Short mmCIF file of C-alpha atoms in Angstrom, two decimals:
data_model
loop_
_atom_site.label_atom_id
_atom_site.label_comp_id
_atom_site.label_asym_id
_atom_site.label_seq_id
_atom_site.Cartn_x
_atom_site.Cartn_y
_atom_site.Cartn_z
CA MET A 177 0.00 0.00 0.00
CA ALA A 178 3.02 2.29 -0.45
CA ASP A 179 1.14 4.06 -3.32
CA LEU A 180 -1.69 5.43 -1.06
CA PRO A 181 0.29 8.37 0.43
CA ILE A 182 1.11 9.49 -3.12
CA ALA A 183 -2.55 9.39 -4.16
CA HIS A 184 -3.72 11.17 -0.99
CA ALA A 185 -1.19 13.92 -1.49
CA ALA A 186 -2.28 14.41 -5.10
CA LEU A 187 -5.93 14.48 -4.08
CA ALA A 188 -5.33 17.05 -1.35
CA ALA A 189 -3.37 19.26 -3.73
CA ALA A 190 -6.18 19.09 -6.29
CA GLN A 191 -8.81 19.94 -3.69
CA ASN A 192 -6.84 22.98 -2.51
CA ARG A 193 -6.51 24.29 -6.06
CA TRP A 194 -10.16 23.74 -6.90
CA ALA A 195 -11.32 25.34 -3.62
CA ARG A 196 -9.81 28.63 -4.79
CA LEU A 197 -11.71 28.62 -8.11
CA PRO A 198 -14.69 31.08 -8.38
CA ALA A 199 -18.13 29.47 -8.05
CA PRO A 200 -20.19 29.22 -11.27
CA ARG A 201 -23.18 31.63 -11.70
CA SER A 202 -25.86 29.21 -13.01
CA ASP A 203 -27.10 25.72 -12.20
CA VAL A 204 -25.98 24.39 -15.60
CA MET A 205 -22.56 25.88 -15.23
CA ARG A 206 -22.43 24.68 -11.62
CA SER A 207 -23.23 21.09 -12.78
CA ARG A 208 -20.60 21.17 -15.50
CA TRP A 209 -18.19 22.72 -13.08
CA TRP A 210 -18.61 19.85 -10.58
CA TRP A 211 -18.29 17.21 -13.32
CA TRP A 212 -15.05 18.86 -14.41
CA ILE A 213 -13.77 18.88 -10.83
CA LEU A 214 -14.62 15.19 -10.38
CA LEU A 215 -12.86 14.29 -13.64
CA CYS A 216 -9.74 16.21 -12.69
CA MET A 217 -9.73 14.66 -9.23
CA ALA A 218 -9.98 11.19 -10.73
CA LEU A 219 -7.08 11.90 -13.08
CA ALA A 220 -5.03 13.38 -10.25
CA VAL A 221 -5.46 10.22 -8.21
CA ALA A 222 -5.10 7.74 -11.09
CA GLY A 223 -1.86 9.25 -12.40
CA PRO A 224 0.31 8.58 -9.32
CA LEU A 225 -1.38 5.22 -8.76
CA ALA A 226 -0.59 4.12 -12.31
CA LEU A 227 3.02 5.19 -11.91
CA ALA A 228 3.33 3.47 -8.55
CA GLN A 229 1.84 0.23 -9.89
CA GLN A 230 4.15 0.00 -12.92
CA PRO A 231 5.80 -3.47 -12.71
CA LYS A 232 9.57 -3.54 -12.30
CA LYS A 233 11.56 -5.07 -15.14
CA ILE A 234 12.72 -8.58 -14.21
CA PRO A 235 16.45 -9.00 -14.96
CA ARG A 236 17.19 -11.50 -17.72
CA LEU A 237 20.44 -13.43 -18.08
CA GLY A 238 21.86 -15.24 -21.05
CA TYR A 239 23.89 -18.35 -20.20
CA LEU A 240 26.20 -19.60 -22.97
CA ALA A 241 28.33 -22.70 -22.31
CA ALA A 242 30.74 -24.37 -24.73
CA VAL A 243 30.20 -27.71 -23.03
CA SER A 244 27.39 -30.23 -22.83
CA ALA A 245 24.60 -29.63 -20.33
CA SER A 246 25.50 -32.81 -18.44
CA ALA A 247 29.19 -31.88 -18.12
CA ASP A 248 28.24 -28.35 -17.07
CA ALA A 249 25.71 -29.54 -14.48
CA PRO A 250 27.94 -29.23 -11.34
CA ARG A 251 28.99 -25.67 -12.15
CA LEU A 252 25.50 -24.61 -13.25
CA GLU A 253 23.92 -25.96 -10.08
CA ALA A 254 26.49 -24.05 -8.01
CA PHE A 255 25.70 -20.91 -10.04
CA ARG A 256 21.96 -21.29 -9.44
CA ARG A 257 22.54 -21.97 -5.76
CA GLY A 258 24.68 -18.84 -5.57
CA LEU A 259 21.89 -16.78 -7.11
CA ARG A 260 19.37 -18.21 -4.64
CA ASP A 261 21.66 -17.34 -1.73
CA LEU A 262 21.68 -13.75 -3.02
CA GLY A 263 17.88 -13.60 -3.13
CA TYR A 264 17.21 -14.42 -6.79
CA VAL A 265 14.46 -16.92 -7.54
CA GLU A 266 14.49 -18.13 -11.13
CA GLY A 267 11.16 -17.47 -12.80
CA GLN A 268 10.13 -14.91 -10.18
CA ASN A 269 12.68 -12.11 -9.91
CA ILE A 270 15.22 -13.31 -12.47
CA LEU A 271 14.97 -15.03 -15.86
CA ILE A 272 17.71 -17.14 -17.48
CA GLU A 273 18.01 -18.20 -21.12
CA TYR A 274 20.30 -21.24 -21.54
CA ARG A 275 22.37 -22.29 -24.53
CA HIS A 276 24.78 -25.28 -24.39
CA GLU A 277 26.90 -26.36 -27.36
CA SER A 278 29.57 -29.06 -27.29
CA GLN A 279 29.39 -30.65 -30.74
CA ASP A 280 29.90 -27.76 -33.15
CA LEU A 281 31.71 -24.87 -31.48
CA GLN A 282 31.32 -22.79 -34.63
CA ARG A 283 27.69 -22.35 -33.58
CA LEU A 284 28.70 -20.40 -30.47
CA SER A 285 28.79 -17.07 -32.33
CA GLY A 286 25.25 -17.52 -33.59
CA LEU A 287 24.02 -18.55 -30.15
CA ALA A 288 25.69 -15.52 -28.57
CA ASP A 289 24.01 -13.22 -31.11
CA GLU A 290 20.70 -14.92 -30.39
CA LEU A 291 21.00 -14.31 -26.65
CA VAL A 292 21.96 -10.66 -27.13
CA ARG A 293 18.85 -10.10 -29.26
CA LEU A 294 16.71 -11.27 -26.31
CA ASP A 295 17.43 -7.97 -24.54
CA ILE A 296 19.42 -9.62 -21.75
CA ASP A 297 20.97 -7.65 -18.89
CA VAL A 298 24.03 -9.88 -18.39
CA LEU A 299 25.60 -12.57 -20.58
CA VAL A 300 27.27 -15.41 -18.66
CA ALA A 301 29.88 -17.30 -20.70
CA VAL A 302 31.41 -20.65 -19.73
CA THR A 303 34.87 -21.57 -21.17
CA THR A 304 37.17 -19.42 -23.26
CA ASN A 305 35.43 -20.34 -26.52
CA ALA A 306 32.08 -19.13 -25.22
CA ALA A 307 33.57 -15.98 -23.70
CA GLN A 308 35.21 -15.04 -27.01
CA ALA A 309 31.95 -15.64 -28.89
CA ALA A 310 30.13 -13.46 -26.35
CA SER A 311 32.73 -10.70 -26.67
CA LYS A 312 32.33 -10.65 -30.45
CA ALA A 313 28.53 -10.53 -30.14
CA THR A 314 28.35 -7.43 -27.93
CA ARG A 315 30.46 -4.59 -26.63
CA THR A 316 27.67 -3.16 -24.48
CA VAL A 317 25.98 -6.05 -22.64
CA PRO A 318 28.01 -6.94 -19.51
CA ILE A 319 29.71 -10.36 -19.75
CA VAL A 320 30.58 -12.56 -16.77
CA PHE A 321 32.84 -15.47 -17.70
CA MET A 322 33.77 -18.68 -15.91
CA GLY A 323 36.21 -21.42 -16.87
CA VAL A 324 38.54 -19.11 -18.81
CA THR A 325 42.24 -20.05 -18.81
CA ASP A 326 43.93 -16.78 -19.77
CA PRO A 327 41.57 -13.79 -20.20
CA ILE A 328 44.39 -11.41 -21.09
CA ALA A 329 46.09 -13.53 -23.78
CA THR A 330 42.72 -14.28 -25.37
CA GLY A 331 41.78 -10.59 -25.57
CA LEU A 332 38.96 -10.65 -23.02
CA ALA A 333 40.59 -8.19 -20.63
CA GLU A 334 43.37 -5.62 -20.45
CA SER A 335 44.49 -6.79 -17.01
CA LEU A 336 43.23 -8.83 -14.09
CA ALA A 337 42.97 -5.77 -11.84
CA ARG A 338 41.11 -3.62 -14.38
CA PRO A 339 39.54 -5.61 -17.23
CA GLY A 340 38.74 -2.40 -19.10
CA GLY A 341 35.93 -3.65 -21.34
CA ASN A 342 32.51 -5.24 -20.86
CA SER A 343 33.88 -8.61 -19.65
CA THR A 344 35.00 -9.82 -16.24
CA GLY A 345 34.75 -12.98 -14.16
CA ILE A 346 36.81 -15.89 -12.88
CA THR A 347 39.87 -17.53 -14.43
CA ASN A 348 40.60 -21.20 -13.75
CA VAL A 349 44.41 -20.68 -13.91
CA ALA A 350 44.61 -24.02 -15.75
CA ALA A 351 47.89 -23.12 -17.44
CA ILE A 352 49.53 -21.99 -14.20
CA LEU A 353 48.77 -25.33 -12.54
CA THR A 354 50.32 -27.54 -15.23
CA GLY A 355 53.61 -27.83 -13.33
CA LYS A 356 51.85 -28.95 -10.17
CA ARG A 357 49.91 -31.64 -12.04
CA LEU A 358 53.07 -33.00 -13.65
CA GLU A 359 54.77 -32.97 -10.25
CA ILE A 360 51.93 -35.03 -8.71
CA LEU A 361 52.06 -37.44 -11.64
CA LYS A 362 55.79 -38.01 -11.25
CA GLU A 363 55.51 -38.44 -7.49
CA THR A 364 52.79 -41.03 -7.99
CA LEU A 365 54.53 -43.00 -10.75
CA ALA A 366 58.13 -43.58 -9.74
CA GLY A 367 60.59 -43.62 -12.62
CA ILE A 368 58.22 -42.10 -15.19
CA THR A 369 59.99 -40.21 -17.98
CA ARG A 370 57.45 -39.85 -20.83
CA VAL A 371 54.06 -38.17 -20.54
CA ALA A 372 51.50 -37.59 -23.27
CA VAL A 373 49.52 -34.32 -23.17
CA LEU A 374 46.00 -34.48 -24.59
CA TRP A 375 45.21 -30.99 -25.85
CA ASP A 376 43.07 -29.30 -28.49
CA PRO A 377 44.88 -26.88 -30.84
CA ARG A 378 41.50 -25.37 -31.79
CA ALA A 379 40.61 -24.48 -28.20
CA PRO A 380 42.07 -21.11 -27.10
CA GLY A 381 42.04 -22.26 -23.47
CA SER A 382 43.84 -25.54 -24.18
CA VAL A 383 46.77 -24.10 -26.14
CA PRO A 384 48.33 -22.17 -23.21
CA GLN A 385 48.07 -25.31 -21.04
CA TRP A 386 50.13 -27.28 -23.57
CA GLU A 387 52.63 -24.44 -23.89
CA ALA A 388 52.90 -23.96 -20.12
CA SER A 389 53.72 -27.65 -19.68
CA GLN A 390 57.09 -27.38 -21.42
CA VAL A 391 59.23 -25.66 -18.76
CA PRO A 392 58.06 -27.63 -15.70
CA ALA A 393 58.35 -30.88 -17.66
CA GLU A 394 61.98 -30.13 -18.45
CA LYS A 395 62.69 -29.33 -14.79
CA LEU A 396 61.08 -32.61 -13.73
CA GLY A 397 63.02 -34.59 -16.32
CA LEU A 398 59.90 -35.48 -18.31
CA GLN A 399 59.60 -35.76 -22.07
CA LEU A 400 56.22 -34.63 -23.38
CA TYR A 401 54.38 -36.13 -26.31
CA SER A 402 51.92 -33.84 -28.11
CA MET A 403 48.61 -35.69 -28.27
CA GLU A 404 46.49 -33.36 -30.40
CA ALA A 405 42.78 -34.09 -30.71
CA SER A 406 39.90 -31.76 -31.58
CA SER A 407 37.01 -34.22 -31.73
CA PRO A 408 35.85 -37.34 -29.85
CA ASP A 409 36.33 -39.38 -33.03
CA SER A 410 40.08 -38.66 -32.97
CA TYR A 411 40.67 -39.77 -29.37
CA ALA A 412 41.21 -43.49 -30.01
CA GLU A 413 43.83 -42.83 -32.67
CA ALA A 414 45.52 -40.24 -30.44
CA PHE A 415 45.83 -42.76 -27.59
CA ASP A 416 47.21 -45.41 -29.96
CA ALA A 417 49.87 -42.96 -31.13
CA ALA A 418 50.75 -41.99 -27.54
CA VAL A 419 51.41 -45.63 -26.63
CA LYS A 420 53.54 -46.11 -29.75
CA ALA A 421 55.55 -43.06 -28.63
CA ARG A 422 56.24 -44.97 -25.36
CA SER A 423 54.25 -42.59 -23.18
CA ALA A 424 53.75 -43.93 -19.66
CA ALA A 425 50.97 -41.57 -18.56
CA VAL A 426 48.67 -38.84 -19.88
CA TRP A 427 47.74 -35.39 -18.63
CA VAL A 428 44.44 -34.07 -20.00
CA THR A 429 44.08 -30.32 -20.54
CA LEU A 430 40.81 -28.53 -19.91
CA ASN A 431 39.01 -27.83 -23.18
CA PRO A 432 35.37 -27.92 -24.30
CA VAL A 433 35.59 -31.21 -26.24
CA ALA A 434 37.38 -33.04 -23.43
CA ASN A 435 35.04 -31.57 -20.82
CA SER A 436 32.07 -33.08 -22.64
CA ASN A 437 33.70 -36.49 -23.16
CA GLN A 438 35.34 -37.24 -19.83
CA ARG A 439 34.23 -40.85 -19.49
CA GLN A 440 35.38 -41.74 -23.00
CA ILE A 441 38.83 -40.27 -22.30
CA ALA A 442 39.08 -42.08 -18.96
CA GLU A 443 38.14 -45.43 -20.48
CA LEU A 444 40.60 -45.03 -23.35
CA ALA A 445 43.36 -44.17 -20.88
CA ILE A 446 42.60 -47.29 -18.84
CA ALA A 447 42.39 -49.47 -21.94
CA HIS A 448 45.81 -48.21 -23.04
CA LYS A 449 47.27 -48.65 -19.53
CA LEU A 450 48.00 -44.95 -19.22
CA PRO A 451 47.51 -43.45 -15.74
CA SER A 452 45.86 -40.05 -16.17
CA ILE A 453 45.83 -36.75 -14.34
CA CYS A 454 43.13 -34.22 -15.18
CA ALA A 455 42.28 -30.65 -14.20
CA ARG A 456 38.84 -30.94 -12.56
CA GLY A 457 37.34 -33.11 -9.85
CA ASP A 458 34.51 -34.35 -12.08
CA TYR A 459 37.09 -35.95 -14.38
CA ALA A 460 38.20 -38.17 -11.50
CA GLU A 461 34.55 -38.94 -10.74
CA ASN A 462 34.24 -40.10 -14.36
CA GLY A 463 37.30 -42.38 -14.28
CA CYS A 464 40.43 -40.23 -14.49
CA LEU A 465 43.06 -41.61 -12.06
CA MET A 466 43.74 -38.22 -10.44
CA ALA A 467 42.51 -34.66 -10.75
CA TYR A 468 43.95 -31.44 -9.39
CA GLY A 469 42.43 -27.98 -9.73
CA PRO A 470 39.77 -25.57 -8.49
CA GLY A 471 36.29 -26.90 -7.82
CA TYR A 472 33.19 -26.09 -9.84
CA GLY A 473 31.25 -25.23 -6.69
CA MET A 474 33.19 -22.12 -5.76
CA GLU A 475 33.48 -21.00 -9.40
CA GLY A 476 29.70 -21.17 -9.87
CA LYS A 477 28.99 -19.24 -6.67
CA ASP A 478 31.57 -16.61 -7.61
CA GLY A 479 29.93 -16.22 -11.02
CA ALA A 480 26.59 -15.57 -9.33
CA ARG A 481 28.22 -12.95 -7.12
CA TYR A 482 29.56 -11.11 -10.18
CA VAL A 483 26.11 -11.14 -11.79
CA ASP A 484 24.57 -9.70 -8.63
CA ARG A 485 27.08 -6.85 -8.47
CA ILE A 486 26.51 -5.94 -12.12
CA LEU A 487 22.72 -6.02 -11.76
CA LYS A 488 23.15 -3.60 -8.84
CA GLY A 489 25.08 -1.13 -11.01
CA ALA A 490 28.74 -2.18 -11.05
CA ARG A 491 30.62 -1.98 -14.36
CA PRO A 492 32.57 -5.03 -15.62
CA ALA A 493 35.49 -2.76 -16.48
CA ASP A 494 35.89 -1.93 -12.78
CA LEU A 495 35.45 -5.45 -11.35
CA PRO A 496 38.81 -7.26 -11.02
CA ILE A 497 39.06 -10.74 -12.48
CA GLU A 498 39.47 -13.24 -9.67
CA GLN A 499 41.69 -16.30 -9.46
CA PRO A 500 40.78 -19.37 -7.39
CA THR A 501 42.61 -19.80 -4.11
CA LYS A 502 41.48 -23.31 -3.16
CA PHE A 503 42.46 -26.41 -5.13
CA GLU A 504 41.34 -30.02 -4.73
CA LEU A 505 43.23 -33.26 -5.26
CA LEU A 506 40.98 -36.21 -6.06
CA ILE A 507 42.16 -39.81 -6.48
CA ASN A 508 40.08 -42.60 -8.00
CA LEU A 509 41.15 -45.89 -6.40
CA GLN A 510 38.78 -47.87 -8.64
CA THR A 511 40.76 -46.65 -11.64
CA ALA A 512 44.05 -47.35 -9.83
CA LYS A 513 42.94 -50.94 -9.30
CA ARG A 514 42.00 -51.37 -12.97
CA LEU A 515 45.40 -49.99 -13.99
CA GLY A 516 47.31 -52.02 -11.42
CA VAL A 517 48.76 -48.82 -9.96
CA THR A 518 49.54 -48.37 -6.26
CA ILE A 519 49.17 -44.78 -5.09
CA PRO A 520 51.95 -43.84 -2.62
CA ARG A 521 50.79 -43.13 0.92
CA ALA A 522 52.28 -39.63 0.79
CA VAL A 523 50.04 -38.77 -2.19
CA LEU A 524 46.95 -40.36 -0.64
CA ASN A 525 47.43 -38.35 2.53
CA ARG A 526 47.24 -35.09 0.55
CA ALA A 527 44.03 -36.04 -1.26
CA ASP A 528 40.97 -33.94 -0.51
CA ARG A 529 38.75 -36.78 -1.66
CA ILE A 530 39.33 -40.43 -2.47
CA ILE A 531 36.90 -42.25 -4.73
CA GLN A 532 36.71 -45.86 -3.53
#
């Protein structure tokens, strides 16, 4: 009933004005005069009421993910939960349009354009591929990205402290962590000297992970084999070639195609007797021997927090890009048993979660 004081004030003002008007001289004029007063009073009351009752625009988000809906499920659920914690109820005070694409990444540009045409308030982009497609689609709609490896090298931001454009969000620092993953792999597999790296040359987030592997591998005395694959159909051949190159293990970079085909990769690694280390916990849940990296849960909640700040008036250019500070080590003992690998006690003791 917050609109009643407005209406009462308008009515009182109208009555004061009309009270000062001269009285009409005839009954006909007096009748018309009163009808005119009543009409004006009605308009004076209806105007403020109509303004007060105007419905507020419900914010609308676009959500573009270069990964299958099933593979994105843990992060998306964390994102939705983060929105709920901030007071947003989907379908009531916030609307979300979803687009997932994992088969043909060339379609991302068209999907980004489609979302922008829906008059969205914020465009959420998952993975570097999606973030780049979003950036090409709009320079005005705020973009919040998640799962981006290097936002500066890929042209999404000028710096982490001040992104400078219409994009900001969370980086997964996947390239920075390559040395740590290789270190865990060598500690787990005593005497290992050759490691295959499964990466996608067409994925802008995967390339820096392959490149960043070179220096730490040399320091650890490891020889890397380039295992390039850009489609699920090429995985079997890539694993065959890795074994022929005498690789003793495989490290799987984060990229949209791999993210959407985790179980296939894990099963091929087991079939080829290649212990694997991956970059996300869900890979280990799907059969990868080990996984080390930031969790989807915190990334999703952080993404929701960025959306909230932008909807409340913050500019992406002024919101620093955040890096994760907590990392998880997961070990799948079922996979270890299938591979005939014994995980050293020192490595097991550092695990945040062990899959029995």
